[in-house]
Short mmCIF file of C-alpha atoms in Angstrom, two decimals:
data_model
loop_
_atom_site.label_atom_id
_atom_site.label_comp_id
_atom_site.label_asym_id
_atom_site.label_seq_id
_atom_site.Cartn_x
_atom_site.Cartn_y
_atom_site.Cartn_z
CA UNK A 1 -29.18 -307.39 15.81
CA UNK A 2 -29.18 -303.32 14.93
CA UNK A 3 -31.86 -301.93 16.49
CA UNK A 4 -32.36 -299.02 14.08
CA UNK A 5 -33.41 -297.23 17.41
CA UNK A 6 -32.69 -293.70 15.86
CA UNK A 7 -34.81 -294.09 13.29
CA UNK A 8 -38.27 -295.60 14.64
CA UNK A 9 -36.78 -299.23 14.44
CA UNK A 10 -39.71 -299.79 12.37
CA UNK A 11 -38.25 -302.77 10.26
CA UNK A 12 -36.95 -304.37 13.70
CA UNK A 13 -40.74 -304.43 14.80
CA UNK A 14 -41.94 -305.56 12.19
CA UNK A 15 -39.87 -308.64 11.97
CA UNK A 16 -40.15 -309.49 15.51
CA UNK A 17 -44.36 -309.34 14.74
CA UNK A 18 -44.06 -310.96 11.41
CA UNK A 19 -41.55 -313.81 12.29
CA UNK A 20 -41.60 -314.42 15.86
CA UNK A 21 -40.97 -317.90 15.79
CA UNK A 22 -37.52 -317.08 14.56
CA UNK A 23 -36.78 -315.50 17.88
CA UNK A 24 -38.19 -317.49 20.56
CA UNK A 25 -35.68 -316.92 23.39
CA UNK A 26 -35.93 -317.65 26.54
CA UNK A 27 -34.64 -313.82 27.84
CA UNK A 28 -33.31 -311.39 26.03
CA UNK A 29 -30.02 -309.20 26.53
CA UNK A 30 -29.83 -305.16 25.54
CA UNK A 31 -26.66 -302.74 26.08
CA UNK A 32 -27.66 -299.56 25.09
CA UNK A 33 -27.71 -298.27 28.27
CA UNK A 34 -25.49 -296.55 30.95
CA UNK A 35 -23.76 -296.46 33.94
CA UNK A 36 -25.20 -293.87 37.10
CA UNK A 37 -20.77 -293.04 37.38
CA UNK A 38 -18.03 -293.73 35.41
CA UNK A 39 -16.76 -297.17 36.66
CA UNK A 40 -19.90 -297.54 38.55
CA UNK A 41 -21.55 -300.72 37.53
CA UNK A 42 -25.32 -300.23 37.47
CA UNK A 43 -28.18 -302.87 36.64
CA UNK A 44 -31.08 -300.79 35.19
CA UNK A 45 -33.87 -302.35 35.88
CA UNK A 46 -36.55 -300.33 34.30
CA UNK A 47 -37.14 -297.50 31.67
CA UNK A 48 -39.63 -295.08 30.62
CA UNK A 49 -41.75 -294.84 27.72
CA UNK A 50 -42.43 -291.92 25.33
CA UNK A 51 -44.37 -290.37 23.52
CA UNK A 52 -45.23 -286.76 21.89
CA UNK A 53 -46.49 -284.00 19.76
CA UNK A 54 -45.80 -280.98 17.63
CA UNK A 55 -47.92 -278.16 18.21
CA UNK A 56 -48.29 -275.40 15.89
CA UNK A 57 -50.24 -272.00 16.52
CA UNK A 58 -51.67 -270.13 13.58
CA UNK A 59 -52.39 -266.74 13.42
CA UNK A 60 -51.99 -264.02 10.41
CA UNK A 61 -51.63 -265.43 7.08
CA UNK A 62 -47.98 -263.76 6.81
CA UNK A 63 -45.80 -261.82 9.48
CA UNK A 64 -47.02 -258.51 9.69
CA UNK A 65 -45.61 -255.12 10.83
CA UNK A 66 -45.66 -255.13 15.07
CA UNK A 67 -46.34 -251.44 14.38
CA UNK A 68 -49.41 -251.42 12.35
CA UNK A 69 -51.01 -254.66 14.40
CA UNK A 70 -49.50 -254.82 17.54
CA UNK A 71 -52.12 -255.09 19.86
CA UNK A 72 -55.37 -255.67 17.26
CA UNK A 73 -53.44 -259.39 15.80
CA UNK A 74 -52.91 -262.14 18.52
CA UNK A 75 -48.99 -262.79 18.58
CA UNK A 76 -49.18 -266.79 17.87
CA UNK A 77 -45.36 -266.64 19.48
CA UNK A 78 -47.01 -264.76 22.86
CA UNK A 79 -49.85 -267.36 22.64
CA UNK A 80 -47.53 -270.20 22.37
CA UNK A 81 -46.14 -268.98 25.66
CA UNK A 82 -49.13 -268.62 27.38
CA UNK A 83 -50.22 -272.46 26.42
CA UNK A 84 -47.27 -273.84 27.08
CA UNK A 85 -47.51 -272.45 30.35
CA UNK A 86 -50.75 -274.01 31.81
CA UNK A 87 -49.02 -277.46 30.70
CA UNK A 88 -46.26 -277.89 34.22
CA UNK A 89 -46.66 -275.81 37.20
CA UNK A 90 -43.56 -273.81 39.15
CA UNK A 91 -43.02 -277.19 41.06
CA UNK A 92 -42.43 -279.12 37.70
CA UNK A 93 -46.17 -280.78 38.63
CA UNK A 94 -48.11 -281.57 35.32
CA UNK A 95 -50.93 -279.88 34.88
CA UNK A 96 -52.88 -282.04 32.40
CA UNK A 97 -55.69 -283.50 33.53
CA UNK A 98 -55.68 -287.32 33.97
CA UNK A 99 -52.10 -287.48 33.27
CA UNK A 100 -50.59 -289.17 36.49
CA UNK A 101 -53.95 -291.08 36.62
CA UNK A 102 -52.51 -294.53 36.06
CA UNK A 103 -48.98 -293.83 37.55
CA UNK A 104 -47.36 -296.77 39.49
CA UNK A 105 -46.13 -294.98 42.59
CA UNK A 106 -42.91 -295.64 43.24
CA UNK A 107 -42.68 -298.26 46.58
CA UNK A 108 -40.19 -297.84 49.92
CA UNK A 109 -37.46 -300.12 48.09
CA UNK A 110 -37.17 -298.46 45.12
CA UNK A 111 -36.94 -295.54 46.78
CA UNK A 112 -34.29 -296.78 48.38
CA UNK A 113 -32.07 -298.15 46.03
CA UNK A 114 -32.42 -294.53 43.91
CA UNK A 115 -31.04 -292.96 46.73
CA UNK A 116 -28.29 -295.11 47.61
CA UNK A 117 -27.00 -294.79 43.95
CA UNK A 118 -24.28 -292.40 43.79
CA UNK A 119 -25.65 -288.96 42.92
CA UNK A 120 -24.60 -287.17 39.31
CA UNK A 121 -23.58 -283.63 40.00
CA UNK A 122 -25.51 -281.92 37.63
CA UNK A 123 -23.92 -278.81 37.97
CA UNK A 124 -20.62 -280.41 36.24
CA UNK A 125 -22.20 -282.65 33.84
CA UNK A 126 -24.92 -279.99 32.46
CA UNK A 127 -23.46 -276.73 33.37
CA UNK A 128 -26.63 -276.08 34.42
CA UNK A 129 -27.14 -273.35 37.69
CA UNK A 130 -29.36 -275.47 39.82
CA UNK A 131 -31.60 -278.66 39.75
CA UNK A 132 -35.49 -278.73 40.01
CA UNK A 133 -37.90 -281.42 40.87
CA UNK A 134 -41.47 -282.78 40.87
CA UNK A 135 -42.66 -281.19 44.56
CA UNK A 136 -42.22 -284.32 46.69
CA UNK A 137 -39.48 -285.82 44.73
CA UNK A 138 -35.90 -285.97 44.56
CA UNK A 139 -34.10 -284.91 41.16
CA UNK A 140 -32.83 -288.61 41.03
CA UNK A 141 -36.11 -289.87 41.80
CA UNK A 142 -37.85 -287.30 38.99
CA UNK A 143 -35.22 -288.17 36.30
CA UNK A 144 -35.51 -292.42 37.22
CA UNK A 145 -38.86 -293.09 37.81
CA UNK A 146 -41.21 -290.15 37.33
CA UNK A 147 -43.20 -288.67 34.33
CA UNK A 148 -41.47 -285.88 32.33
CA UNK A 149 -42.95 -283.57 30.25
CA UNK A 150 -40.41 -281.07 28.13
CA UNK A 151 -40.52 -278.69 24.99
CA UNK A 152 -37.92 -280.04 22.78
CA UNK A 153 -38.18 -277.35 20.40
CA UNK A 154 -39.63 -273.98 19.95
CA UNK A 155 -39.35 -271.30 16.86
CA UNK A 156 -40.88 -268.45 15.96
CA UNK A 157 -40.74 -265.64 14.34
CA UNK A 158 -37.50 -263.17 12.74
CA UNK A 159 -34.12 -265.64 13.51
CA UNK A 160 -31.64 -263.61 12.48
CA UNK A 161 -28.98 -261.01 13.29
CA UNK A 162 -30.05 -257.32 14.51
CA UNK A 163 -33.85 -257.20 15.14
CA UNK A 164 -37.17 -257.34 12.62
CA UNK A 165 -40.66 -255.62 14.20
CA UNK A 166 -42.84 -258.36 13.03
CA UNK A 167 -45.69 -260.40 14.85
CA UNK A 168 -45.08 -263.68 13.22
CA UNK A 169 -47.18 -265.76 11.14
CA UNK A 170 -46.94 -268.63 13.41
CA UNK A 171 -45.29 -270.27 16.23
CA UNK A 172 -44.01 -274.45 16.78
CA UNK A 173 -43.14 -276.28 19.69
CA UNK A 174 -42.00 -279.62 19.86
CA UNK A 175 -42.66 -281.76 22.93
CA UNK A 176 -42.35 -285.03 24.66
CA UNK A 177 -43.46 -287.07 27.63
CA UNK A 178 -41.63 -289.81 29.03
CA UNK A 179 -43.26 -292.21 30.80
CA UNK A 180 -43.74 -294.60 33.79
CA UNK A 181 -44.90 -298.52 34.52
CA UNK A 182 -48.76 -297.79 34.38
CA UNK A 183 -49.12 -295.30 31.60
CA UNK A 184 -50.57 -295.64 28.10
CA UNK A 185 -48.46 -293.99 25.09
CA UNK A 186 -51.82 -293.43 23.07
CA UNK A 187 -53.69 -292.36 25.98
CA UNK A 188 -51.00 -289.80 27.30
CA UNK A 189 -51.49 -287.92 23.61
CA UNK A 190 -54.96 -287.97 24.04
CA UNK A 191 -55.08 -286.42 27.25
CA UNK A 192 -52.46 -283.68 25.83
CA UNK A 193 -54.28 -282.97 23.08
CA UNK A 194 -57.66 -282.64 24.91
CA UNK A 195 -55.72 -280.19 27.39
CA UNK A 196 -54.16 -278.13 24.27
CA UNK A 197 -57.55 -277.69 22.69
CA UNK A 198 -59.40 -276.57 26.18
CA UNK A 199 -56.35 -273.60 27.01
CA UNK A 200 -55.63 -272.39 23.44
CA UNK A 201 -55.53 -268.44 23.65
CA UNK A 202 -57.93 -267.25 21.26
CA UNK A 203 -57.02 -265.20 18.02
CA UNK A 204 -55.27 -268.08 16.92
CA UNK A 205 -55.94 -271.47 14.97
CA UNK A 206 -54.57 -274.62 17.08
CA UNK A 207 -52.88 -277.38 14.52
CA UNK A 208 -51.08 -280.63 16.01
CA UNK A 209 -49.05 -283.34 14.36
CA UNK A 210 -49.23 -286.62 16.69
CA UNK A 211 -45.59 -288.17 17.52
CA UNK A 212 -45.53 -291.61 15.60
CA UNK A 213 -42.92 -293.55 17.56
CA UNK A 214 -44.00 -294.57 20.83
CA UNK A 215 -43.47 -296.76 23.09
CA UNK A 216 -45.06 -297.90 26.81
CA UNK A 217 -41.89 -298.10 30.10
CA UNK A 218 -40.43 -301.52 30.78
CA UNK A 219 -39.74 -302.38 34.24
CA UNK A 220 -38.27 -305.97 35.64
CA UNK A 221 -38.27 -307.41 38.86
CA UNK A 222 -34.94 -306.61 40.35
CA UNK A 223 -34.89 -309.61 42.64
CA UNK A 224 -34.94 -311.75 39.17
CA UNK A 225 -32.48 -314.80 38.54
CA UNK A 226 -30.96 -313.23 35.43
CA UNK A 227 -30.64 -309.78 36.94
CA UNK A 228 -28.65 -311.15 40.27
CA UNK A 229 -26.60 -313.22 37.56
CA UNK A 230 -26.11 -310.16 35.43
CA UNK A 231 -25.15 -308.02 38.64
CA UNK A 232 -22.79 -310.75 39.56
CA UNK A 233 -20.67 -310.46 36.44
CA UNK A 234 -20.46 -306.49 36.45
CA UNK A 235 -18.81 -306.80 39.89
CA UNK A 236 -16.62 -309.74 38.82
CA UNK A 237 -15.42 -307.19 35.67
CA UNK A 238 -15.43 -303.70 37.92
CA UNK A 239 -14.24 -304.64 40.94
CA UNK A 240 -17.13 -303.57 42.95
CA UNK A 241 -20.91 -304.05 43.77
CA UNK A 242 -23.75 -302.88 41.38
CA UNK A 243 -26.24 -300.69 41.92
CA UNK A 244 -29.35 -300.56 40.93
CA UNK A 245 -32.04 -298.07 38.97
CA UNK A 246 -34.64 -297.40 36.97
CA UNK A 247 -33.11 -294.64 33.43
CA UNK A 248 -35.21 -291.72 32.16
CA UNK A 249 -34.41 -292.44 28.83
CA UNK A 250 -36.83 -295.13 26.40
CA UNK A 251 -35.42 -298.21 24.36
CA UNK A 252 -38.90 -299.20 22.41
CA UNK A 253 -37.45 -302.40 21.58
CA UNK A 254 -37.43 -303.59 25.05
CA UNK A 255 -41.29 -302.53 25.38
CA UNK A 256 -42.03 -304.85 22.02
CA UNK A 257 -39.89 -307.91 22.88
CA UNK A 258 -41.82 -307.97 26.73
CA UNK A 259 -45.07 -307.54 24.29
CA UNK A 260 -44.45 -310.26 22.06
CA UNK A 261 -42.49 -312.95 24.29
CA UNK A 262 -42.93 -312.51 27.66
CA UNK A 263 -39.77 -313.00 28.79
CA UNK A 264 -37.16 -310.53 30.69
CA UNK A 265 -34.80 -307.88 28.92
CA UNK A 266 -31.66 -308.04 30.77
CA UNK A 267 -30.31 -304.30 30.36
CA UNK A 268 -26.47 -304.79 30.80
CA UNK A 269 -25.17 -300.99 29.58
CA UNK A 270 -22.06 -299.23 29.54
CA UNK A 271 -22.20 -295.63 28.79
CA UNK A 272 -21.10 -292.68 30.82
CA UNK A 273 -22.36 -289.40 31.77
CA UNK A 274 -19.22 -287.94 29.84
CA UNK A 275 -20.45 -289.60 26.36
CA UNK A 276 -22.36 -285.95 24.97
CA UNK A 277 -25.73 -288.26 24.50
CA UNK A 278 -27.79 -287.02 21.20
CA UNK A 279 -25.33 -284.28 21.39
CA UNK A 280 -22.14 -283.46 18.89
CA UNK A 281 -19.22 -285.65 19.88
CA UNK A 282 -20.72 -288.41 21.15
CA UNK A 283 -18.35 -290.45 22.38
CA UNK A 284 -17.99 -294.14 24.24
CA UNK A 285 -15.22 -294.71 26.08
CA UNK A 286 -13.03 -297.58 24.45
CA UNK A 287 -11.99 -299.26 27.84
CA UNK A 288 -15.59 -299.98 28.54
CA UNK A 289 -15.73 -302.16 24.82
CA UNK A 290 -13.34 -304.05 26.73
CA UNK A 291 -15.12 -304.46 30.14
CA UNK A 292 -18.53 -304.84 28.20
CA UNK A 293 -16.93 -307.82 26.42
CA UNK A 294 -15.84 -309.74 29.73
CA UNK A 295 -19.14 -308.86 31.69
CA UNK A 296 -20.77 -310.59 29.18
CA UNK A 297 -18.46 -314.09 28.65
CA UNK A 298 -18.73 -313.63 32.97
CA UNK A 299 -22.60 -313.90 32.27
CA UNK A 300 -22.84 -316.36 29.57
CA UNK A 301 -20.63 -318.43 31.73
CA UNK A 302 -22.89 -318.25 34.46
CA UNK A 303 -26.08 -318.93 32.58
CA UNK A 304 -24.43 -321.62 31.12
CA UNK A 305 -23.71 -323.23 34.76
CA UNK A 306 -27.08 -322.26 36.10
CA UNK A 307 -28.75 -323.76 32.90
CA UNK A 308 -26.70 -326.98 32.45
CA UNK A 309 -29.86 -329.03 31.22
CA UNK A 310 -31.54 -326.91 29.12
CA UNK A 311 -30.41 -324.77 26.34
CA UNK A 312 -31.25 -320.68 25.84
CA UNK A 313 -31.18 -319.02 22.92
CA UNK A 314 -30.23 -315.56 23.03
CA UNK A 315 -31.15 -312.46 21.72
CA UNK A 316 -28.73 -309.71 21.59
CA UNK A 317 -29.16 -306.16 20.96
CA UNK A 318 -27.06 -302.83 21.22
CA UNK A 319 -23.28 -303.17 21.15
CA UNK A 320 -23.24 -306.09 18.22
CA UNK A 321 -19.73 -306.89 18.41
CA UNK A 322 -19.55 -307.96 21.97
CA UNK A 323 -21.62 -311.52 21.20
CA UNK A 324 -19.03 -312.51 18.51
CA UNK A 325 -16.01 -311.40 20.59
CA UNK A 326 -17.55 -313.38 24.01
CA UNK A 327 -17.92 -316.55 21.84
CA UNK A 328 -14.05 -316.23 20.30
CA UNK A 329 -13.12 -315.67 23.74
CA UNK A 330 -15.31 -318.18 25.49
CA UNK A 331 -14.03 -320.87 22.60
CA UNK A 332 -10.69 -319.81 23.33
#
């Protein structure tokens, strides 16, 4: 199945609602995901939710002259600063009240197997300086299996070349959360919206647009049957054990398919840190088609001999081709 993931997968969820009996299945198998190092296998085991808002910050009816108002008119790009700002803390702490509430705190083991999982340089793969981190967290740990909270986007004001003295009319900012086992999508906007509305500087009108796409984190028991059996296969393909974590990113299908069926997504994923995510030239390395392909016949073949008196149907999301190929190889 496409998961029209980019785009809200709105039609995928409201098949699997509409016409669930049409996929019963007794688990369910997703690669859209990624590997923690190139040739690395990894079994993710959990992801986070999401959710968000844009905020917009009123002021003037038009931009006006910084000379004739500067100082009388609120700048709505200075107060957009100044709310963003009571939002995260200097220790990347969130600020909003109620917001870590209902957090699932992450446990000895799975603090464990994040840290034994080889470590991205992020000073390579970003180009960024220097890493940061929720105070009492690793970066691994923050980017795994803690609450984020970022501005996406943020414009305001004269864009061009050379320079314009104008306050501007307004000021946007575009921002998400991704979330943790515990939290509530709905509940998370709430509590940002009732934060946004108690700090907004004054001389300027507060508007907010509410994120439609949401979805809650998915986490599955590590220790499960189908995740040993899926681990199994990536070291049969890659020559070496996998490892195990929990990814920042969201996959709302996974959230919907737990919601409606009950049963576990087996994430089985491999991307690299090389592959420009969301970024221009995203790429997927074509040797990793191939190794997808045989970690999967490995793990039909060993679902097949674990399950010998039953039979599983299978749903299969992410990298379509692989299911067709597996069963041409499989037959062959």
């Amino acid at each position: 199945m496409k998961g029209e993931e980019e785009i809200g997968s709105a039609n995928l969820h409201t098949i699997l609602r509409e016409q669930k009996d049409k996929f019963a299945a007794d688990f369910a198998v997703i690669s859209d995901s990624g590997m923690v190092a190139k040739d690395q296998p990894t079994i993710l085991y959990g992801l986070k939710g999401f959710t968000g808002l844009e905020i917009t910050l009123k002021g003037p009816d038009n931009d006006l002259h910084s000379g004739l108002y500067g100082g009388a008119i609120k700048n709505p790009a200075m107060a957009m600063a100044d709310l963003l700002m009571t939002m995260k803390d200097k220790e990347e702490v969130i600020q909003v009240e109620g917001f870590y509430d209902h957090v699932e705190p992450l446990t000895y083991d799975e603090r464990e197997l994040i840290k034994n999982a080889p470590s991205e340089d992020y000073s390579v793969s970003t180009g960024a300086p220097e890493t940061v981190s929720e105070k009492g967290y690793t970066a691994k740990e923050h980017t795994m299996a803690r609450p984020t909270l970022e501005i996406n986007g943020l414009y305001s004001g004269y864009q061009g070349e050379g320079t314009k003295t104008i306050i501007p009319s307004t000021a946007t900012a575009k921002l998400t959360c991704r979330l943790v086992p515990g939290q509530d999508p709905e509940q998370i906007q709430d509590l940002l919206v009732k934060h946004l509305e108690k700090h907004v500087p004054k001389g300027v009108e507060l508007m907010i647009k509410r994120e439609a796409l949401s979805a809650k984190a998915y986490k599955v028991d590590p220790n499960h049957t189908l995740i040993k059996k899926a681990a199994e296969s990536l070291t049969e393909t890659f020559g070496k054990e996998a490892v195990y974590v929990r990814m920042g990113g969201s996959i709302p299908v996974v959230e919907w398919i737990d919601a409606s069926y009950g049963i576990p997504v087996v994430l089985l994923g491999f991307g690299t840190s090389d592959d420009r995510l969301h970024s221009p030239n995203e790429s997927f390395p074509v040797a990793h088609f191939e190794k997808g392909m045989k970690t999967l016949v490995y793990f039909w073949k060993k679902i097949k001999e674990d399950q010998k008196n039953s039979s599983l149907t299978v749903y299969l999301q992410g990298y379509k081709m692989y299911l067709n190929h597996s069963l041409l190889i499989m037959e062959e």
